[in-house]
Coordinates of C-alpha atoms and ligand atoms in Angstrom, one line a residue:
X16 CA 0.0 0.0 0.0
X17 CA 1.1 3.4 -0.5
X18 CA 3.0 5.1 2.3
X19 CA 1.4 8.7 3.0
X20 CA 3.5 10.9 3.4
X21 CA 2.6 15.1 3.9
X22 CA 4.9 17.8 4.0
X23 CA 3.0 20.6 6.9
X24 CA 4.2 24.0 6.5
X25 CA 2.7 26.6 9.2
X26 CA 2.7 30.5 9.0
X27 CA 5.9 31.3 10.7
X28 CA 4.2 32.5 14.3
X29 CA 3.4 30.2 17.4
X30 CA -0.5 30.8 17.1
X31 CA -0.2 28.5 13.6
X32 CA 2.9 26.0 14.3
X33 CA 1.2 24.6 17.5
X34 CA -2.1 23.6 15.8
X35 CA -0.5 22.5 12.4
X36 CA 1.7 20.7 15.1
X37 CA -1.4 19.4 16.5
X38 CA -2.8 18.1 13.3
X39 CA 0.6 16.7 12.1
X40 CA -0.1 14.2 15.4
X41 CA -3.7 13.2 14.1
X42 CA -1.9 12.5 10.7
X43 CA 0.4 10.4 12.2
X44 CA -1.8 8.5 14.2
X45 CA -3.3 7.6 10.9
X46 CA -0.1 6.2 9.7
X47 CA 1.0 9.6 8.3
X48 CA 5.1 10.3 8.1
X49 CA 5.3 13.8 8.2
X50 CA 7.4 16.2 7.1
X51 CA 7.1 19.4 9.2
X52 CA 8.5 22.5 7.9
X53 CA 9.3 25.7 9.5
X54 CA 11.3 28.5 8.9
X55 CA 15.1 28.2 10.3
X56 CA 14.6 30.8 13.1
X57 CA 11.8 29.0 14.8
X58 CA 12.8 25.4 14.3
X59 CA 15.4 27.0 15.9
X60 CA 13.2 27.8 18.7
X61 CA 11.4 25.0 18.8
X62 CA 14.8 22.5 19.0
X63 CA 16.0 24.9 22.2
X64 CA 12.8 24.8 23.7
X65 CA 12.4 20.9 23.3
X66 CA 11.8 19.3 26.9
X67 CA 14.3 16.4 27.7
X68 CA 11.9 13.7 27.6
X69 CA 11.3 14.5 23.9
X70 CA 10.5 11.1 21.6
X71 CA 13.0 11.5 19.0
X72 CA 11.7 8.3 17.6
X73 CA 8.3 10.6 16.1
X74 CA 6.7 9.9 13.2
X75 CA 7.3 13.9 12.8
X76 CA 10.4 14.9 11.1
X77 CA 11.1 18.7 11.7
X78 CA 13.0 20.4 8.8
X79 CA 13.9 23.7 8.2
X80 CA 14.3 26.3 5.2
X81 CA 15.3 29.8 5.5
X82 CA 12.9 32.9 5.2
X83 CA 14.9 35.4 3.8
X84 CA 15.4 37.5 6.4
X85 CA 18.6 38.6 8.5
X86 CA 19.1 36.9 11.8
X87 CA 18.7 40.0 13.8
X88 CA 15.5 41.4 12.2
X89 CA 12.4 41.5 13.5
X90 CA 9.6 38.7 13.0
X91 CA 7.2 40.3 14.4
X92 CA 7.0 42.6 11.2
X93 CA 4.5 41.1 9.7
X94 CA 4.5 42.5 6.3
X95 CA 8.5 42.4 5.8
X96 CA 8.2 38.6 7.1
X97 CA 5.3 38.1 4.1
X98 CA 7.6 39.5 1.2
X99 CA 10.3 37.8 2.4
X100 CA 8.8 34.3 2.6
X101 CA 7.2 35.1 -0.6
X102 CA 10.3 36.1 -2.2
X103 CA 12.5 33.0 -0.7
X104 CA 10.8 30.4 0.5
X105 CA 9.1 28.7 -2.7
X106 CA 12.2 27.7 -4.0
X107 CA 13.3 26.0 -1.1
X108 CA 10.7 24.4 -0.8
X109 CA 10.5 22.6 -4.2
X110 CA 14.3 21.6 -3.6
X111 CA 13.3 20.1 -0.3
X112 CA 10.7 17.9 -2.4
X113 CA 12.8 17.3 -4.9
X114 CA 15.5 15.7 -2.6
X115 CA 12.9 14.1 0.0
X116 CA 11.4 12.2 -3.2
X117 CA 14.6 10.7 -4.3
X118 CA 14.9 8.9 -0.6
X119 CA 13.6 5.2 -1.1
X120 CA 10.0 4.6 -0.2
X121 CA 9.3 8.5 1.0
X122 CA 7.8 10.1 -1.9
X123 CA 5.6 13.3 -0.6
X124 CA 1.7 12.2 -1.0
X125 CA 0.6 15.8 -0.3
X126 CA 1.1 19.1 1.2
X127 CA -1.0 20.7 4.0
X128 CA 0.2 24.0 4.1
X129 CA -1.0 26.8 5.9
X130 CA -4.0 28.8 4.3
X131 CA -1.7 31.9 4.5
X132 CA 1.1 30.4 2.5
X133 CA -0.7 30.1 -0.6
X134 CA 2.8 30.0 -2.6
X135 CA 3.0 26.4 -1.3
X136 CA 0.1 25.4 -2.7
X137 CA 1.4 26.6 -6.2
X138 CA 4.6 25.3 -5.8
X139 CA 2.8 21.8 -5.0
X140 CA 0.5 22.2 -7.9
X141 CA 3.7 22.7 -10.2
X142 CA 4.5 19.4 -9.0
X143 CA 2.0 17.9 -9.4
X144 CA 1.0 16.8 -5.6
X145 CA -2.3 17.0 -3.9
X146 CA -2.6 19.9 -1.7
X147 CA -4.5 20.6 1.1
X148 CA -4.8 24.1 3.1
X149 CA -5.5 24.7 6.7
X150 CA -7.0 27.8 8.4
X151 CA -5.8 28.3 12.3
X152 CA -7.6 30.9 13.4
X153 CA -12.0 31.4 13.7
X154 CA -14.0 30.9 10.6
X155 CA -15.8 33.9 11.1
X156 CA -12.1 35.9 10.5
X157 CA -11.6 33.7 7.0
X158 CA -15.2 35.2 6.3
X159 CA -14.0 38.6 6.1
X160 CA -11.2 38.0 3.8
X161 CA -13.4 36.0 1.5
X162 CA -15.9 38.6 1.0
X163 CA -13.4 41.4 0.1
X164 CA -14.5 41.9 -3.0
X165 CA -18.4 41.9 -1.7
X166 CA -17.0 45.0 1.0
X167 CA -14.8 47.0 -2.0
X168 CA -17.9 46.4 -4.0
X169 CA -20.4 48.1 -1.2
X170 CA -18.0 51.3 -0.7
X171 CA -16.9 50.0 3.1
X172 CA -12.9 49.2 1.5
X173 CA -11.2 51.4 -0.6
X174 CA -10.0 49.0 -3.4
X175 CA -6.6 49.3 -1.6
X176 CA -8.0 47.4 1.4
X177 CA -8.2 50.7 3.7
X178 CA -11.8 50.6 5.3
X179 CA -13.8 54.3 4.0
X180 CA -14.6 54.9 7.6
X181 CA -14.3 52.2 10.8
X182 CA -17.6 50.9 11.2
X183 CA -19.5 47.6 12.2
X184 CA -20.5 45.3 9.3
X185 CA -22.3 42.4 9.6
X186 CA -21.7 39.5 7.2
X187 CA -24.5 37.7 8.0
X188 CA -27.6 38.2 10.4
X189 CA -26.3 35.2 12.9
X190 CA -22.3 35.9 12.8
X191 CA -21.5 38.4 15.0
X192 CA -20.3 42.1 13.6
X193 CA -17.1 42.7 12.8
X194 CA -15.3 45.9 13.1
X195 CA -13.5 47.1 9.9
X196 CA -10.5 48.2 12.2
X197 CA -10.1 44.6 13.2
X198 CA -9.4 43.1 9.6
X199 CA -6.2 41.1 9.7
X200 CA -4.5 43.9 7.5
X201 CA -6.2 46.7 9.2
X202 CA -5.4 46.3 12.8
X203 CA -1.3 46.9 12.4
X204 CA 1.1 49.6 11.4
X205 CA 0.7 52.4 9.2
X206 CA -1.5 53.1 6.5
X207 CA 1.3 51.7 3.9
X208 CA 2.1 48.4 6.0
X209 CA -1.8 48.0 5.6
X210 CA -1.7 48.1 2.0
X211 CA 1.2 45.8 1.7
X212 CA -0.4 43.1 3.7
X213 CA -3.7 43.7 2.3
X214 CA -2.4 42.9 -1.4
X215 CA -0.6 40.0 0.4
X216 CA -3.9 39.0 1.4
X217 CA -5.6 39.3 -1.8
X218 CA -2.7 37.5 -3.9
X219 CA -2.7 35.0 -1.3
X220 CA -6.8 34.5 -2.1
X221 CA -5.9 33.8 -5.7
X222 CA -3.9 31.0 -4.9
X223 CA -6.1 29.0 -2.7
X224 CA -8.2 28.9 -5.7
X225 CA -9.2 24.9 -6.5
X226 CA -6.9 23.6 -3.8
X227 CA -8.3 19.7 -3.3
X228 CA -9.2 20.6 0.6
X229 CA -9.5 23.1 2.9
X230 CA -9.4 22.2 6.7
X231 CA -9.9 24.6 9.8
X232 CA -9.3 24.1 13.5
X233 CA -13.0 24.6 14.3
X234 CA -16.2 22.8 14.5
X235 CA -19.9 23.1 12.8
X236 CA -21.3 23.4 16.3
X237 CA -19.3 26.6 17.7
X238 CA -19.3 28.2 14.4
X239 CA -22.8 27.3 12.7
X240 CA -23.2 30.7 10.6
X241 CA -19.6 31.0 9.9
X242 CA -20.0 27.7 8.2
X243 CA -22.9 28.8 5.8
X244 CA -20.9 31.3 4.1
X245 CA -17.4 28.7 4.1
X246 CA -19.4 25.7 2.1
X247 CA -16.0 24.0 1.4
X248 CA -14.3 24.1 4.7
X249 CA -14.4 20.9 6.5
X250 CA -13.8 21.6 10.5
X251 CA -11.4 19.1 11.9
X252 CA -11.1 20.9 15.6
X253 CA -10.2 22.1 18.2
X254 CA -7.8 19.9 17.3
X255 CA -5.6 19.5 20.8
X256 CA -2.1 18.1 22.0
X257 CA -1.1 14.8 21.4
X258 CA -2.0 12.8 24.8
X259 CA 1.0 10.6 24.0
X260 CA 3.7 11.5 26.8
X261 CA 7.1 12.9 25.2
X262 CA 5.4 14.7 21.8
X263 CA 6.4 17.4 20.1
X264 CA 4.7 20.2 20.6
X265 CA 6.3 23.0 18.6
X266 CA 6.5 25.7 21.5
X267 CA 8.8 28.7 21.0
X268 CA 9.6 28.8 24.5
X269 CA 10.1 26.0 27.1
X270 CA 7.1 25.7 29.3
X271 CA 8.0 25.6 32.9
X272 CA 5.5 22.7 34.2
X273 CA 6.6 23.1 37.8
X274 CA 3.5 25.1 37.8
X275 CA 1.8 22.2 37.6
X276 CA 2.5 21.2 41.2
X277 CA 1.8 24.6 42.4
X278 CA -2.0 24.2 40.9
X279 CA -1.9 20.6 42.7
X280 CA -1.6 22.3 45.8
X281 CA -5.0 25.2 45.6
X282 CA -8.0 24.6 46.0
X283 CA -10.2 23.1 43.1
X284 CA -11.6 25.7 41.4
X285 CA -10.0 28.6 42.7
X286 CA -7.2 29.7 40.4
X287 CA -7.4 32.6 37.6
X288 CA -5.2 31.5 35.2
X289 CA -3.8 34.3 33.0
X290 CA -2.3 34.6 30.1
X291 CA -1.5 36.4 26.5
X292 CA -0.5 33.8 23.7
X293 CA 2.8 34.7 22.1
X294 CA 2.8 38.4 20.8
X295 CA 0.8 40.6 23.1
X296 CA 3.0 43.3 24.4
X297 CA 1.7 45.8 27.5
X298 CA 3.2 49.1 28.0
X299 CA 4.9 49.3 31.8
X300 CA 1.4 51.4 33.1
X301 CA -1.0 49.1 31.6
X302 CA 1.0 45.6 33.0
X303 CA 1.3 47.3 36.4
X304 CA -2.5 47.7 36.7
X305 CA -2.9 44.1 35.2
X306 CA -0.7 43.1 38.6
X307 CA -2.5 44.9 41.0
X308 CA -5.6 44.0 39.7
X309 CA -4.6 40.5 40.2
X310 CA -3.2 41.0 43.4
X311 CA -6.2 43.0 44.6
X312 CA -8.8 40.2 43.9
X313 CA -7.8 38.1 46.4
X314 CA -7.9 34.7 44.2
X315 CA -5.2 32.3 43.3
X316 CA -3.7 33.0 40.2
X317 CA -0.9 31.8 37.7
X318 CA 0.2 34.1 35.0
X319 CA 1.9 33.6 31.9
X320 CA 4.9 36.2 31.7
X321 CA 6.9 35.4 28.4
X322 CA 10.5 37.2 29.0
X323 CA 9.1 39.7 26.1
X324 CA 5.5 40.6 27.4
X325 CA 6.6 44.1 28.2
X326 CA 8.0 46.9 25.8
X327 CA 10.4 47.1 29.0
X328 CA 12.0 44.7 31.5
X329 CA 10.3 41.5 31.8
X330 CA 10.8 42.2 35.8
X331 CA 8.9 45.6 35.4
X332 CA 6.6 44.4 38.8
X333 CA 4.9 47.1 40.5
X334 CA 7.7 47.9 43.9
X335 CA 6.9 45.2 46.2
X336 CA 4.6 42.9 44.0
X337 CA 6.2 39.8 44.3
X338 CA 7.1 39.4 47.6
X339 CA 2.8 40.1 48.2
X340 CA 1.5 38.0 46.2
X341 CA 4.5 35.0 47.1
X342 CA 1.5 33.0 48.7
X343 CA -1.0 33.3 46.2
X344 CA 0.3 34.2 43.1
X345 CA 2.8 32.7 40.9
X346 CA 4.5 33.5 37.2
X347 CA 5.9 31.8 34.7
X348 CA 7.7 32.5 31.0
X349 CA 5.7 30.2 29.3
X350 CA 3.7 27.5 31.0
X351 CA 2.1 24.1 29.2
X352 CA -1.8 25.5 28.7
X353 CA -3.2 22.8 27.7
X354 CA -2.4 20.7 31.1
X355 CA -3.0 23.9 33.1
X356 CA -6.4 24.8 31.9
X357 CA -7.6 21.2 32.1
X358 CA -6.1 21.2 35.9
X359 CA -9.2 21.1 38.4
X360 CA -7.9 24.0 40.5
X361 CA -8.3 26.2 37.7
X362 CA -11.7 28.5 37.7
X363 CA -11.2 31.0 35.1
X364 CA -8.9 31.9 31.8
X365 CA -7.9 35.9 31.6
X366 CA -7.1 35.5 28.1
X367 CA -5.9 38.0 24.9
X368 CA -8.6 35.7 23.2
X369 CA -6.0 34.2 20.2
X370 CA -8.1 31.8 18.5
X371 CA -6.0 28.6 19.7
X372 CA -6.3 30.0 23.2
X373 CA -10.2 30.3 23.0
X374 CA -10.8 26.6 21.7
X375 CA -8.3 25.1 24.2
X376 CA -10.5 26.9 26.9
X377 CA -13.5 26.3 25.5
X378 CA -12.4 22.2 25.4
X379 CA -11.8 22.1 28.8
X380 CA -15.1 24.0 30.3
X381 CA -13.0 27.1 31.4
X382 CA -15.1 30.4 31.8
X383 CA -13.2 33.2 30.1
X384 CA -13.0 36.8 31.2
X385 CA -11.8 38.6 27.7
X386 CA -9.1 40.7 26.9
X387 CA -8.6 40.9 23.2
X388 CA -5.2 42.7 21.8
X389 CA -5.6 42.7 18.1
X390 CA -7.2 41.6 14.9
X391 CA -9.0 38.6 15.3
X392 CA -9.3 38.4 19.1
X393 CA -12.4 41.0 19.3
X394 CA -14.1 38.6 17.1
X395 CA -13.2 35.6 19.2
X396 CA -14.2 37.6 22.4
X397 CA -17.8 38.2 20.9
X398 CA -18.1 34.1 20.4
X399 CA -17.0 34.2 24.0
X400 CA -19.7 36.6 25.7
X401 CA -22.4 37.4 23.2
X402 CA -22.9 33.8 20.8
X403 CA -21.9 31.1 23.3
X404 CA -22.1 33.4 26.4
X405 CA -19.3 31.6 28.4
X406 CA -17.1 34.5 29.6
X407 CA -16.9 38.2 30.4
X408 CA -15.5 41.2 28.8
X409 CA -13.0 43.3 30.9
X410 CA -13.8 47.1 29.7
X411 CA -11.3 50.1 29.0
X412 CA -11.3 53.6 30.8
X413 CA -12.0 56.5 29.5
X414 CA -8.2 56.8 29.1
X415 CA -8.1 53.7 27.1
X416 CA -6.7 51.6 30.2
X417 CA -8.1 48.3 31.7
X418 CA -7.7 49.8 35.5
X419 CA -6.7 47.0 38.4
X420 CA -10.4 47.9 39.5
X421 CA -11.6 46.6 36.4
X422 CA -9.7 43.5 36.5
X423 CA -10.6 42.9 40.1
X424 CA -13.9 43.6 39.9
X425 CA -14.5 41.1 37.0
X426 CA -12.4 38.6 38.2
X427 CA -14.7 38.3 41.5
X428 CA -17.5 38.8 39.1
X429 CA -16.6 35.4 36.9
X430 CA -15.8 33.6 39.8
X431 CA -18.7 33.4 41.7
X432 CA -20.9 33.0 38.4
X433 CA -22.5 29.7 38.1
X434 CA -24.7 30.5 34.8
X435 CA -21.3 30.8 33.0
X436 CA -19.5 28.0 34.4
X437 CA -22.2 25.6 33.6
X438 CA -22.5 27.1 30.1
X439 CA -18.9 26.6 29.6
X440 CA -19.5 22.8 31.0
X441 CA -22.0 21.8 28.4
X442 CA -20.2 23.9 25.8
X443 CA -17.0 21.1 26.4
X444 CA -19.5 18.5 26.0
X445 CA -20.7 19.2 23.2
X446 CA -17.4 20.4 21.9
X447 CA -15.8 17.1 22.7
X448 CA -18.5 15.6 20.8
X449 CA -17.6 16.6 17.8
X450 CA -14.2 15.3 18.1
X451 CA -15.3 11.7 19.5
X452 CA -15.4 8.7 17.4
X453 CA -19.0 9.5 15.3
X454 CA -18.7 13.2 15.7
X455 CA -18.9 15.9 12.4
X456 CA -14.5 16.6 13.2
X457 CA -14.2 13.4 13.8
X458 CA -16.2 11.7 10.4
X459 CA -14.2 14.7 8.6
X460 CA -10.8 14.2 9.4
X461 CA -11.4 10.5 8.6
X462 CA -13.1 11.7 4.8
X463 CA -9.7 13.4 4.4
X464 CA -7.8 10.9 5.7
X465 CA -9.3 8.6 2.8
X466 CA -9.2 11.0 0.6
X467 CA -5.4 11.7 0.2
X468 CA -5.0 7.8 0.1
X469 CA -7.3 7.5 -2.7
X470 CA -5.0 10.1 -4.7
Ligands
LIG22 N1 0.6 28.8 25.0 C1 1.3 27.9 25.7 N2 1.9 28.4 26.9 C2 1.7 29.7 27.3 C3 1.0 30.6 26.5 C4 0.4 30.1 25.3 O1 1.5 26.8 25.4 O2 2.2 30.0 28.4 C5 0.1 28.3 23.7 C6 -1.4 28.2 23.8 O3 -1.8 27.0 24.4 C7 -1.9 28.4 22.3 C8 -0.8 29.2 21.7 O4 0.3 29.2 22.7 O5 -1.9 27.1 21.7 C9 -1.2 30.6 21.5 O6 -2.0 30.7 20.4 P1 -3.2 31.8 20.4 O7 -3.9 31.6 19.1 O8 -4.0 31.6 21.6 O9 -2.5 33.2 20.5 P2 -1.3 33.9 19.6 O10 0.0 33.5 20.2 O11 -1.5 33.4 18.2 O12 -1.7 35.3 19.8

């Protein structure tokens, strides 16, 4: 029979390696080998952050190709990072097939690459290999990119992707409204950077065209309308981490579990867990009032402090701070979530609402208390309070602060809440559900799975 083998290539950014990661596991469950591909800077990242126990024996074999920029820039710049892989990394890539076909017995079967790496897809088509494409964040965020030409058609985008003025739109009467300031190109840099990653965007559309399938980390039952206008996508989520002890899991940073024992040791259903995903950054006023506002509520509480939350030190603690909160509070650079928020002393998630954040919360019943940053989050944040009504919203000042009254105010607010925390219970379910053997993921990733074989 023959051997699958898929080449998985993420967008270069944390928020899209771990669930491609994710999925690579599924695949090779299935009897997949897999090649996974990431740019050399964060294999990098992901070889120093590996923990010891690491199986080295995977089915996973992590490769890496260079993404045309230097070794000091920035990565965060999203639209210099876009030209650059554009620019370099196809023809890498096809060398990289080229020499993994000549290897006995480990031809590439197909490609799952990234919806936002569309080049792969046309190298793979040159090819002549089947080629799927996999969308990481909310459905409801792929909407809005699909119906650009719709929103330059109806006067709400300039035909260079600026929106005419910011304003709610509304893509359909049951998804929830987006703002046009919140579009992935919209939300960053100047008005230039904007343009750049908006024809990015568009370019990018063109070659997703007639790509054999399109996968998203989601699922028909937390994103029924979404759905309606995405005919084609087939949900195969939230995907989670492999349960198999020693797997990769494609983290930038190494997660310090000794929090783990520290959540052992509350009370169940006590602790605030808190946390940013990987590219949130607070000014030293705004993260001062995020510690006394955590400090101040009174409540157990483990937060997430990568060495690069701040725009200054990553020790930039209020005076005092840590020796008050020693007993009750602890913080980490980078802790594993997935084990934390399924941890039974854990009664709320104070999250930046990144898209892989919100399902891994949703999958374990945590109640969320809402702090988007950027782009998609505001979206995520109105599944979260308004559509499946499992969280709160924490609320800026009139001088565009979230004040440590605000934070401990809401925190108390979530915690004594039952409505929500059995909302977010039967949410899990029925979220879990759809994973299980018999469920709509579930029946879906198998339809793929006998898919590519039958290629
Ligand atoms: N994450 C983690 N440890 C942390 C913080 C985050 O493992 O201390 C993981 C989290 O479980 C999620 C990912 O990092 O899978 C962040 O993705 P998300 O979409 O939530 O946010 P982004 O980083 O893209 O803003």
């Amino acid at each position: 029979m023959k051997k699958l083998h898929a080449v998985v290539i993420p967008f270069p950014a944390q928020g899209h390696v771990i669930p491609l990661m994710e999925f690579s596991h599924c695949l090779a469950e299935h009897g997949f080998k897999i090649t996974f591909l990431n740019t050399e800077f964060n294999h990098e990242r992901v070889m120093t952050s590996l923990p010891e126990n690491v199986n080295k024996e995977n089915q996973i074999h992590l490769v890496s190709i260079p993404d045309g920029m230097d070794p000091g820039e920035d990565r965060n710049n999203l639209v210099k990072l876009c030209e650059t892989t554009l620019r370099v990394m196809p023809g890498y890539l096809e060398e990289l097939i080229q020499e993994t076909n000549k290897s006995d017995g480990s031809k590439i079967t197909c490609i799952i690459a990234d919806e936002t790496m569309g080049w792969a897809v046309k190298v793979a088509k040159k090819m002549g290999i089947p080629q799927a494409v996999f969308w990481t964040s909310a459905v409801g965020t792929r909407t809005a990119i699909l119906h650009i030409p719709q929103l330059i058609e109806a006067g709400i985008l300039g035909s260079d992707g600026i929106p005419v003025k910011q304003q709610m739109i509304q893509l359909s009467p049951t998804m929830p409204a987006l703002n046009t300031d919140h579009f992935a190109w919209t939300c960053i840099g100047d008005s230039n950077m904007q343009r750049s990653l908006f024809r990015y965007i568009v370019s990018n559309l063109e070659d997703i065209k007639d790509v054999d399938w399109y996968l998203c980390n989601s699922s028909y039952e937390l994103e029924k309308s979404a759905f309606q206008l995405n005919p084609n996508l087939l949900p195969v989520g939230p995907l989670l981490a492999s349960s198999q002890p020693g797997q990769l899991t494609g983290n930038f940073w190494t997660e310090d579990s000794t929090c783990l024992n520290w959540l052992d040791q509350q009370p169940a259903n006590s602790v605030i867990y808190v946390a940013f995903g990987s590219f949130t950054i607070f000014d030293k006023h705004q993260f001062h009032e995020l510690a006394l506002g955590l400090e101040n509520a009174g409540h157990p509480f483990l937060w997430v402090v990568r060495p690069d939350l701040t725009d200054g030190p990553s020790d930039a603690y209020p005076d005092g701070f840590q020796e008050r909160v020693a007993s009750k509070g602890r913080m980490v650079g980078w802790a594993p979530q997935q084990k934390v928020l399924a941890h039974p002393s854990i009664a709320g998630f104070l999250s930046h609402c990144g898209w892989n954040s919100t399902m891994e919360g949703v999958t374990m019943g945590v109640p969320f208390l809402c702090w988007p940053y950027f782009a998609d989050q505001f979206l995520n944040q109105s599944y979260i309070c308004d559509v499946w009504k499992v969280g709160l919203q924490l609320n800026k000042d009139d001088s565009g602060i979230i004040s440590n009254g605000e934070i401990k105010n809401k925190i108390k607010a979530l915690l004594v809440d039952e409505t929500i925390r059995e909302r977010a219970l039967e949410l899990k379910e029925r979220t879990k559900k759809s994973v299980n053997e018999g469920g709509s993921s579930k029946k879906n990733l198998n339809h793929f799975i006998e898919s590519v074989k039958g290629k």
